[in-house]
PDB file of C-alpha atoms in Angstrom:
ATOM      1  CA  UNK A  28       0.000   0.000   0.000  1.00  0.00           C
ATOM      2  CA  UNK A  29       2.777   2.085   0.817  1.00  0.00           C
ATOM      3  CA  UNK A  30       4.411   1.376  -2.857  1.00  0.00           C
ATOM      4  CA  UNK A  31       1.327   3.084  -4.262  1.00  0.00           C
ATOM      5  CA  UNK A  32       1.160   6.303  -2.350  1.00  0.00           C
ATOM      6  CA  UNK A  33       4.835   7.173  -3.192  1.00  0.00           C
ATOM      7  CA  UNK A  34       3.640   6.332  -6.997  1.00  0.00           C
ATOM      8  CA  UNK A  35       0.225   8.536  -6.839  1.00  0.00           C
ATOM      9  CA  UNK A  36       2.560  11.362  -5.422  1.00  0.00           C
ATOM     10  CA  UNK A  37       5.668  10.806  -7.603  1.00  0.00           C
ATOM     11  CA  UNK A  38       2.864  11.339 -10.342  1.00  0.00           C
ATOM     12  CA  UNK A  39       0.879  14.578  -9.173  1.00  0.00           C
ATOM     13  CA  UNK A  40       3.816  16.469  -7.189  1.00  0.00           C
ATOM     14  CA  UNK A  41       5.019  17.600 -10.589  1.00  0.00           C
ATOM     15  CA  UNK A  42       1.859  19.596 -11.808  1.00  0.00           C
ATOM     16  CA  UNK A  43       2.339  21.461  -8.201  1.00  0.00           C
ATOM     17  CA  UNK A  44       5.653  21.846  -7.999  1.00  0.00           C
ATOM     18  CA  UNK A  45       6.860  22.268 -11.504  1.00  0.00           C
ATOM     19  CA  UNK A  46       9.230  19.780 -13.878  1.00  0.00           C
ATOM     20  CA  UNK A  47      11.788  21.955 -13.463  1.00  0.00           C
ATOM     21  CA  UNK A  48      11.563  23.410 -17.310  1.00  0.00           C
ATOM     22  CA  UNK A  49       8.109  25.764 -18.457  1.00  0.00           C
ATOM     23  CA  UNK A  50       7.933  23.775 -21.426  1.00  0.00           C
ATOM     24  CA  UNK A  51       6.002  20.437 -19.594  1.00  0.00           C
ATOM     25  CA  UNK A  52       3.583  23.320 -18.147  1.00  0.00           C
ATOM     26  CA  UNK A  53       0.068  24.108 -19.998  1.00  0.00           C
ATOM     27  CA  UNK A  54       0.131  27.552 -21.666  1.00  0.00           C
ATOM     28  CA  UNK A  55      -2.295  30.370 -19.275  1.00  0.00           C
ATOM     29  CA  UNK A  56      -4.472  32.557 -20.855  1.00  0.00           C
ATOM     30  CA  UNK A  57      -4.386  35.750 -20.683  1.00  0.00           C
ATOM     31  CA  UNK A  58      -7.887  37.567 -20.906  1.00  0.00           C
ATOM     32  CA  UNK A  59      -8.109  41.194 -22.047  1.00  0.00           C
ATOM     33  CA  UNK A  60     -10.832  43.536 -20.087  1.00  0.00           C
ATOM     34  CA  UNK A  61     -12.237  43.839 -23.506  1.00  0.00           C
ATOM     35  CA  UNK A  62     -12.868  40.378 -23.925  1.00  0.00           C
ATOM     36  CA  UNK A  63     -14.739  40.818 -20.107  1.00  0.00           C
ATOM     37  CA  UNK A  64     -18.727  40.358 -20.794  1.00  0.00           C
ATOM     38  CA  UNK A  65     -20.435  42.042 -17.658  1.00  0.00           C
ATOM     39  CA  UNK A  66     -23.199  40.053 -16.252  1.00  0.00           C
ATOM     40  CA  UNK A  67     -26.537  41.112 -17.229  1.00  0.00           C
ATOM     41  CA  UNK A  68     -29.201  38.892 -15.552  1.00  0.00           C
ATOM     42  CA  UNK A  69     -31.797  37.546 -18.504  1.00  0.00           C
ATOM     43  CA  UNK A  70     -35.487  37.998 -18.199  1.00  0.00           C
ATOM     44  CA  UNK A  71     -37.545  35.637 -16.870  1.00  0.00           C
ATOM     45  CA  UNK A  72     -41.126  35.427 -17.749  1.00  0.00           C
ATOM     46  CA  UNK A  73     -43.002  34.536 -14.568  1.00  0.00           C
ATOM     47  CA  UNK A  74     -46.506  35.701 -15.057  1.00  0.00           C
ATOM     48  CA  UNK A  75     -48.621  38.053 -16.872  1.00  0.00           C
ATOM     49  CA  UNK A  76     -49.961  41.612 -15.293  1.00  0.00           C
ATOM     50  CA  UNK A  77     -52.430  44.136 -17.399  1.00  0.00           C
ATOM     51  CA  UNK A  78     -53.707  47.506 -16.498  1.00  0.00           C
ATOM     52  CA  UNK A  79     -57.378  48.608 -16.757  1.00  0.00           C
ATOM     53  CA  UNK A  80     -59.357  51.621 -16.296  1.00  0.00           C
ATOM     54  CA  UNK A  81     -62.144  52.102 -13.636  1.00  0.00           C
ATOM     55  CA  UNK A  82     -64.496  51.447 -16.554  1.00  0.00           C
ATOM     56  CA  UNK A  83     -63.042  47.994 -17.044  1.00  0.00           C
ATOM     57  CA  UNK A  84     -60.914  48.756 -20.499  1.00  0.00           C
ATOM     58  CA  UNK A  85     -58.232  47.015 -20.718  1.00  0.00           C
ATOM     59  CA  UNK A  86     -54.917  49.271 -20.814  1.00  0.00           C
ATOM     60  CA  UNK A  87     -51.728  46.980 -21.201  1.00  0.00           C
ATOM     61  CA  UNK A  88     -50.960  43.513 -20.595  1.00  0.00           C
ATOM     62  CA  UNK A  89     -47.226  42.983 -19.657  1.00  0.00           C
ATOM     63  CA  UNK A  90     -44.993  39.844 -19.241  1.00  0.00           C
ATOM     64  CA  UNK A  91     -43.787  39.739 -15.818  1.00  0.00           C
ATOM     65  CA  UNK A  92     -40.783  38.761 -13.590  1.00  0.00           C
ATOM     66  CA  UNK A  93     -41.609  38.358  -9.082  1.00  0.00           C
ATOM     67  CA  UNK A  94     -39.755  40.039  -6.482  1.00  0.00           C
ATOM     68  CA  UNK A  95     -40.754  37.876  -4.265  1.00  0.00           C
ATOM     69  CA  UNK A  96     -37.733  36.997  -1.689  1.00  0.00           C
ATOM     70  CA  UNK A  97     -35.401  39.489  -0.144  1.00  0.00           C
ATOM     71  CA  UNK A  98     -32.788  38.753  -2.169  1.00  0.00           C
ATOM     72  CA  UNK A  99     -34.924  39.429  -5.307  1.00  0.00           C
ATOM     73  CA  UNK A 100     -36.171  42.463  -4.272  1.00  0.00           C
ATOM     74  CA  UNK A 101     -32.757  44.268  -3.209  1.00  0.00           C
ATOM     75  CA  UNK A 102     -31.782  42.813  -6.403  1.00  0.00           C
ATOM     76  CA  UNK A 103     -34.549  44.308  -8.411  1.00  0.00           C
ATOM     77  CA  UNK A 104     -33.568  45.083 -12.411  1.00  0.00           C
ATOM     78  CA  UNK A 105     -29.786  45.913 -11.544  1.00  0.00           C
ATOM     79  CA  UNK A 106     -27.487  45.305 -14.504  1.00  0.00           C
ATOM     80  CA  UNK A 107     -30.154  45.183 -17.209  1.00  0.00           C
ATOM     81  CA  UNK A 108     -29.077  47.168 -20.083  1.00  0.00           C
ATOM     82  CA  UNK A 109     -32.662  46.860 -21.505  1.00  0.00           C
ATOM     83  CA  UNK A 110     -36.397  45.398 -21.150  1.00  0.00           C
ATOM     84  CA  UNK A 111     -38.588  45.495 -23.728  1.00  0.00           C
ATOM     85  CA  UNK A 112     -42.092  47.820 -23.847  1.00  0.00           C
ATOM     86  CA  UNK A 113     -44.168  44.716 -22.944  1.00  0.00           C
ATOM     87  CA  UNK A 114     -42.036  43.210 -19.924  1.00  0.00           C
ATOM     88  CA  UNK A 115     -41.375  44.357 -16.096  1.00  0.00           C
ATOM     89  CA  UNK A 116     -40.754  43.873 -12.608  1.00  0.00           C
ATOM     90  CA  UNK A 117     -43.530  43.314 -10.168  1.00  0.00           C
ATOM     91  CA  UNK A 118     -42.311  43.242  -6.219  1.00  0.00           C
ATOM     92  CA  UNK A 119     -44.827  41.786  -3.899  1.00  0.00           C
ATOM     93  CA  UNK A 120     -44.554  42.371  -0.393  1.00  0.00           C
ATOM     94  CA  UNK A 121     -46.572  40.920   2.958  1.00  0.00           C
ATOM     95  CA  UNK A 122     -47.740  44.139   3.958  1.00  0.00           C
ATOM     96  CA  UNK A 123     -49.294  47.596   2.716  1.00  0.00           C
ATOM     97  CA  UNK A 124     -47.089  50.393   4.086  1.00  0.00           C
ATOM     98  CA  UNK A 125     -45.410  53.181   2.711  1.00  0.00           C
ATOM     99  CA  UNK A 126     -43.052  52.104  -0.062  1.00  0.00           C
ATOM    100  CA  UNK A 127     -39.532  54.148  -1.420  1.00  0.00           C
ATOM    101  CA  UNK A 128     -37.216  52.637  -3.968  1.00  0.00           C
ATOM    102  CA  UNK A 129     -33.882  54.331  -5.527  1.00  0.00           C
ATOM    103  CA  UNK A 130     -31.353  53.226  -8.768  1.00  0.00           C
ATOM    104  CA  UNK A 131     -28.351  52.363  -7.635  1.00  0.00           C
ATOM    105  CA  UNK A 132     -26.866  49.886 -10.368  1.00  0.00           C
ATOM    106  CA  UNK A 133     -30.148  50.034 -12.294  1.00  0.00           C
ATOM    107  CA  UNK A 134     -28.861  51.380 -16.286  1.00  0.00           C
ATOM    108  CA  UNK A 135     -32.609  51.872 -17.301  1.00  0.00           C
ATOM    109  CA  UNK A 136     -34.687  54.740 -16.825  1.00  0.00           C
ATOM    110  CA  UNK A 137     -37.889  53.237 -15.268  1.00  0.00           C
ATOM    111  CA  UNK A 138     -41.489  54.277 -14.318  1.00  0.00           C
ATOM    112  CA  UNK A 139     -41.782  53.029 -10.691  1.00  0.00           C
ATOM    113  CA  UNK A 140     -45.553  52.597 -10.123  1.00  0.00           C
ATOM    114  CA  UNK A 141     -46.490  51.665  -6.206  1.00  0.00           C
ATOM    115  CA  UNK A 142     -49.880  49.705  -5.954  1.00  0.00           C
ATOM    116  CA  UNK A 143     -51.907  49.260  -2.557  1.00  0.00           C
ATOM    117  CA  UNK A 144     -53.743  46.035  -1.397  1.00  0.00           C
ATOM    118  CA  UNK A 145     -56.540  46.173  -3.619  1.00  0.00           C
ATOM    119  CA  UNK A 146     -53.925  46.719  -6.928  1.00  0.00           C
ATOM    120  CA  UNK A 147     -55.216  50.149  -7.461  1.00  0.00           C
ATOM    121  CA  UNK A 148     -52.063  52.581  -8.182  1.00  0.00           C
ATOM    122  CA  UNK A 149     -51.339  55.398  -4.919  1.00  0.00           C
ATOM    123  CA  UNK A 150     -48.516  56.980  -7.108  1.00  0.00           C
ATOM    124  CA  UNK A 151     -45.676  56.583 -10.242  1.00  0.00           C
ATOM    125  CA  UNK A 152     -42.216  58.104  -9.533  1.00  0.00           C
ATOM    126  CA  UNK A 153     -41.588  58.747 -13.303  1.00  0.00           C
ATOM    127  CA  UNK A 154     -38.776  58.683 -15.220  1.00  0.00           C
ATOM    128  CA  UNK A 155     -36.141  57.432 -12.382  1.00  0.00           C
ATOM    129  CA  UNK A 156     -32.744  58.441 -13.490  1.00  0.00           C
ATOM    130  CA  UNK A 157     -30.553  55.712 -13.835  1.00  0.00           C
ATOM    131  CA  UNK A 158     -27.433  54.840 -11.992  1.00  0.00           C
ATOM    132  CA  UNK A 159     -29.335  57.622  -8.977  1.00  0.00           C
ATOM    133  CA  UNK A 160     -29.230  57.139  -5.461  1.00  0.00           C
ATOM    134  CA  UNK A 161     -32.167  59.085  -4.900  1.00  0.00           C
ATOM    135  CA  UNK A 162     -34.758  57.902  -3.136  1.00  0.00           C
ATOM    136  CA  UNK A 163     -38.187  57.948  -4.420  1.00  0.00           C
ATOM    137  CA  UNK A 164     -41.038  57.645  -2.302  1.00  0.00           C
ATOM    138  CA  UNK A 165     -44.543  55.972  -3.040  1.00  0.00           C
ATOM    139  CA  UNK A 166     -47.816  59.039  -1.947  1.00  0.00           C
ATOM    140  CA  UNK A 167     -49.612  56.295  -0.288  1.00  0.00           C
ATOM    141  CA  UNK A 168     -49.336  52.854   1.272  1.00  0.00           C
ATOM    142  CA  UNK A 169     -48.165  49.731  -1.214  1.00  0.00           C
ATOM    143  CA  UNK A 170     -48.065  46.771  -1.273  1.00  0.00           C
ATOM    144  CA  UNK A 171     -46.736  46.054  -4.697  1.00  0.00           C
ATOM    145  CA  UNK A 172     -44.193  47.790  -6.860  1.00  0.00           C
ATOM    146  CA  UNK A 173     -44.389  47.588 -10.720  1.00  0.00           C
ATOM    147  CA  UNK A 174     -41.234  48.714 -12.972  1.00  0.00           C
ATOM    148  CA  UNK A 175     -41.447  49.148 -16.495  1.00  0.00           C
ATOM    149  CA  UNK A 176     -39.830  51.464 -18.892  1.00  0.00           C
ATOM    150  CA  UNK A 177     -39.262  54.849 -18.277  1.00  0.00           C
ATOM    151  CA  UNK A 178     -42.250  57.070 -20.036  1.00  0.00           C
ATOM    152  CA  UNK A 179     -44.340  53.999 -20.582  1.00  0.00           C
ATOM    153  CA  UNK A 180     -46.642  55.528 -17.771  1.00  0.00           C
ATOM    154  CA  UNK A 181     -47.212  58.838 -19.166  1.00  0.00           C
ATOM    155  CA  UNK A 182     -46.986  56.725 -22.871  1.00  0.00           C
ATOM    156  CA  UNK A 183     -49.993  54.287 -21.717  1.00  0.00           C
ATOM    157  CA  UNK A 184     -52.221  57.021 -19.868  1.00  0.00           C
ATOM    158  CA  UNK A 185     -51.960  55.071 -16.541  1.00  0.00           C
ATOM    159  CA  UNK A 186     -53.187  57.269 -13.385  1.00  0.00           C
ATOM    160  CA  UNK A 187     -54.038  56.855 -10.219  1.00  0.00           C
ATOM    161  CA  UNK A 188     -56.606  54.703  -9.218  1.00  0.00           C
ATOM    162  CA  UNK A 189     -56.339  52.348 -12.513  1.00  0.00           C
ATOM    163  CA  UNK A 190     -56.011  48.869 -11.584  1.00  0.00           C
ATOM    164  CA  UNK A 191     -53.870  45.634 -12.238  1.00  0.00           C
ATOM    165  CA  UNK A 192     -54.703  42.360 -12.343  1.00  0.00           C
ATOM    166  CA  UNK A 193     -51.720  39.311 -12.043  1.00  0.00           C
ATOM    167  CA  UNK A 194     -51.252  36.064 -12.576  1.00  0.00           C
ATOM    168  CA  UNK A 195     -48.243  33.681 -12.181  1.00  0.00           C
ATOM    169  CA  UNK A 196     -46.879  31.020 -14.684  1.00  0.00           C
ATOM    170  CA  UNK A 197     -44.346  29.655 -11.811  1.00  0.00           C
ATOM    171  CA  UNK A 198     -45.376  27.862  -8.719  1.00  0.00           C
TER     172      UNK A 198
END
């Protein structure tokens, strides 16, 4: 047993320790920042959400990824270079309360529309600058958040007191 130690090691020492000339080592490769992809996290489509009037019209439908977790929610739609018109972001939180969210590492402009309990909209921070630290506050209590483009708000007609309806694909 012994015999077969010293062999296993006299074998794999040398890719540790070196053969004593560079030309038995494998070649490294060198990577150039340009070559460097940042991550951008892809889209997942989770669910479905559309907007209607108090008359019952039917505004916009939109592919949808959750919030759900903490995690997801700090993480939010940081490092996306682009969405399309018909996707976004809903967070869902436990409890109605007043609601505030900012950019940091978010590239997109987005409309930030806060929802209460009963999925009517209290308010739409519009136009959030990217890349901004600045925090901005829901008018009322929410207990979901909705991000889309930036303009699609003012683009779609949504105001206060239209409504959403949601549904998930996911379990």
């Amino acid at each position: 047993m012994g015999g077969l130690v010293l062999v296993a090691l006299a074998m794999i020492l040398p890719y540790f320790f070196g053969r004593g000339s560079s030309d038995s080592l494998p070649p490294q490769q060198i990577i150039t920042p340009e070559e460097i992809k940042p991550y951008e996290p892809p889209f997942e489509h989770e669910g479905n959400l559309s907007f209607y009037k108090s008359d019952g019209t039917l505004i916009k439908t939109f592919e949808i990824e959750f919030a759900r977790t903490a995690q997801e929610t700090e993480l939010g739609l940081m490092y996306r270079k682009s969405m399309k018109e018909n996707q976004g972001m809903l967070f869902v939180f436990h409890e109605e309360k007043p609601r505030s969210f900012w950019m940091h590492n978010t590239y997109i402009p987005l409309d930030i529309i806060y929802l209460n309990k009963e999925k009517e909209i209290v308010s739409i921070a519009k136009n959030a600058a990217p890349l901004s630290e600045t925090s901005r506050p829901s008018e009322g209590d929410a207990m979901y958040v909705l991000e889309v483009n930036g303009g699609l708000s003012d683009k779609l007609g949504l105001t206060k007191g239209d409504r959403m309806t949601f549904e998930s694909l996911i379990d």
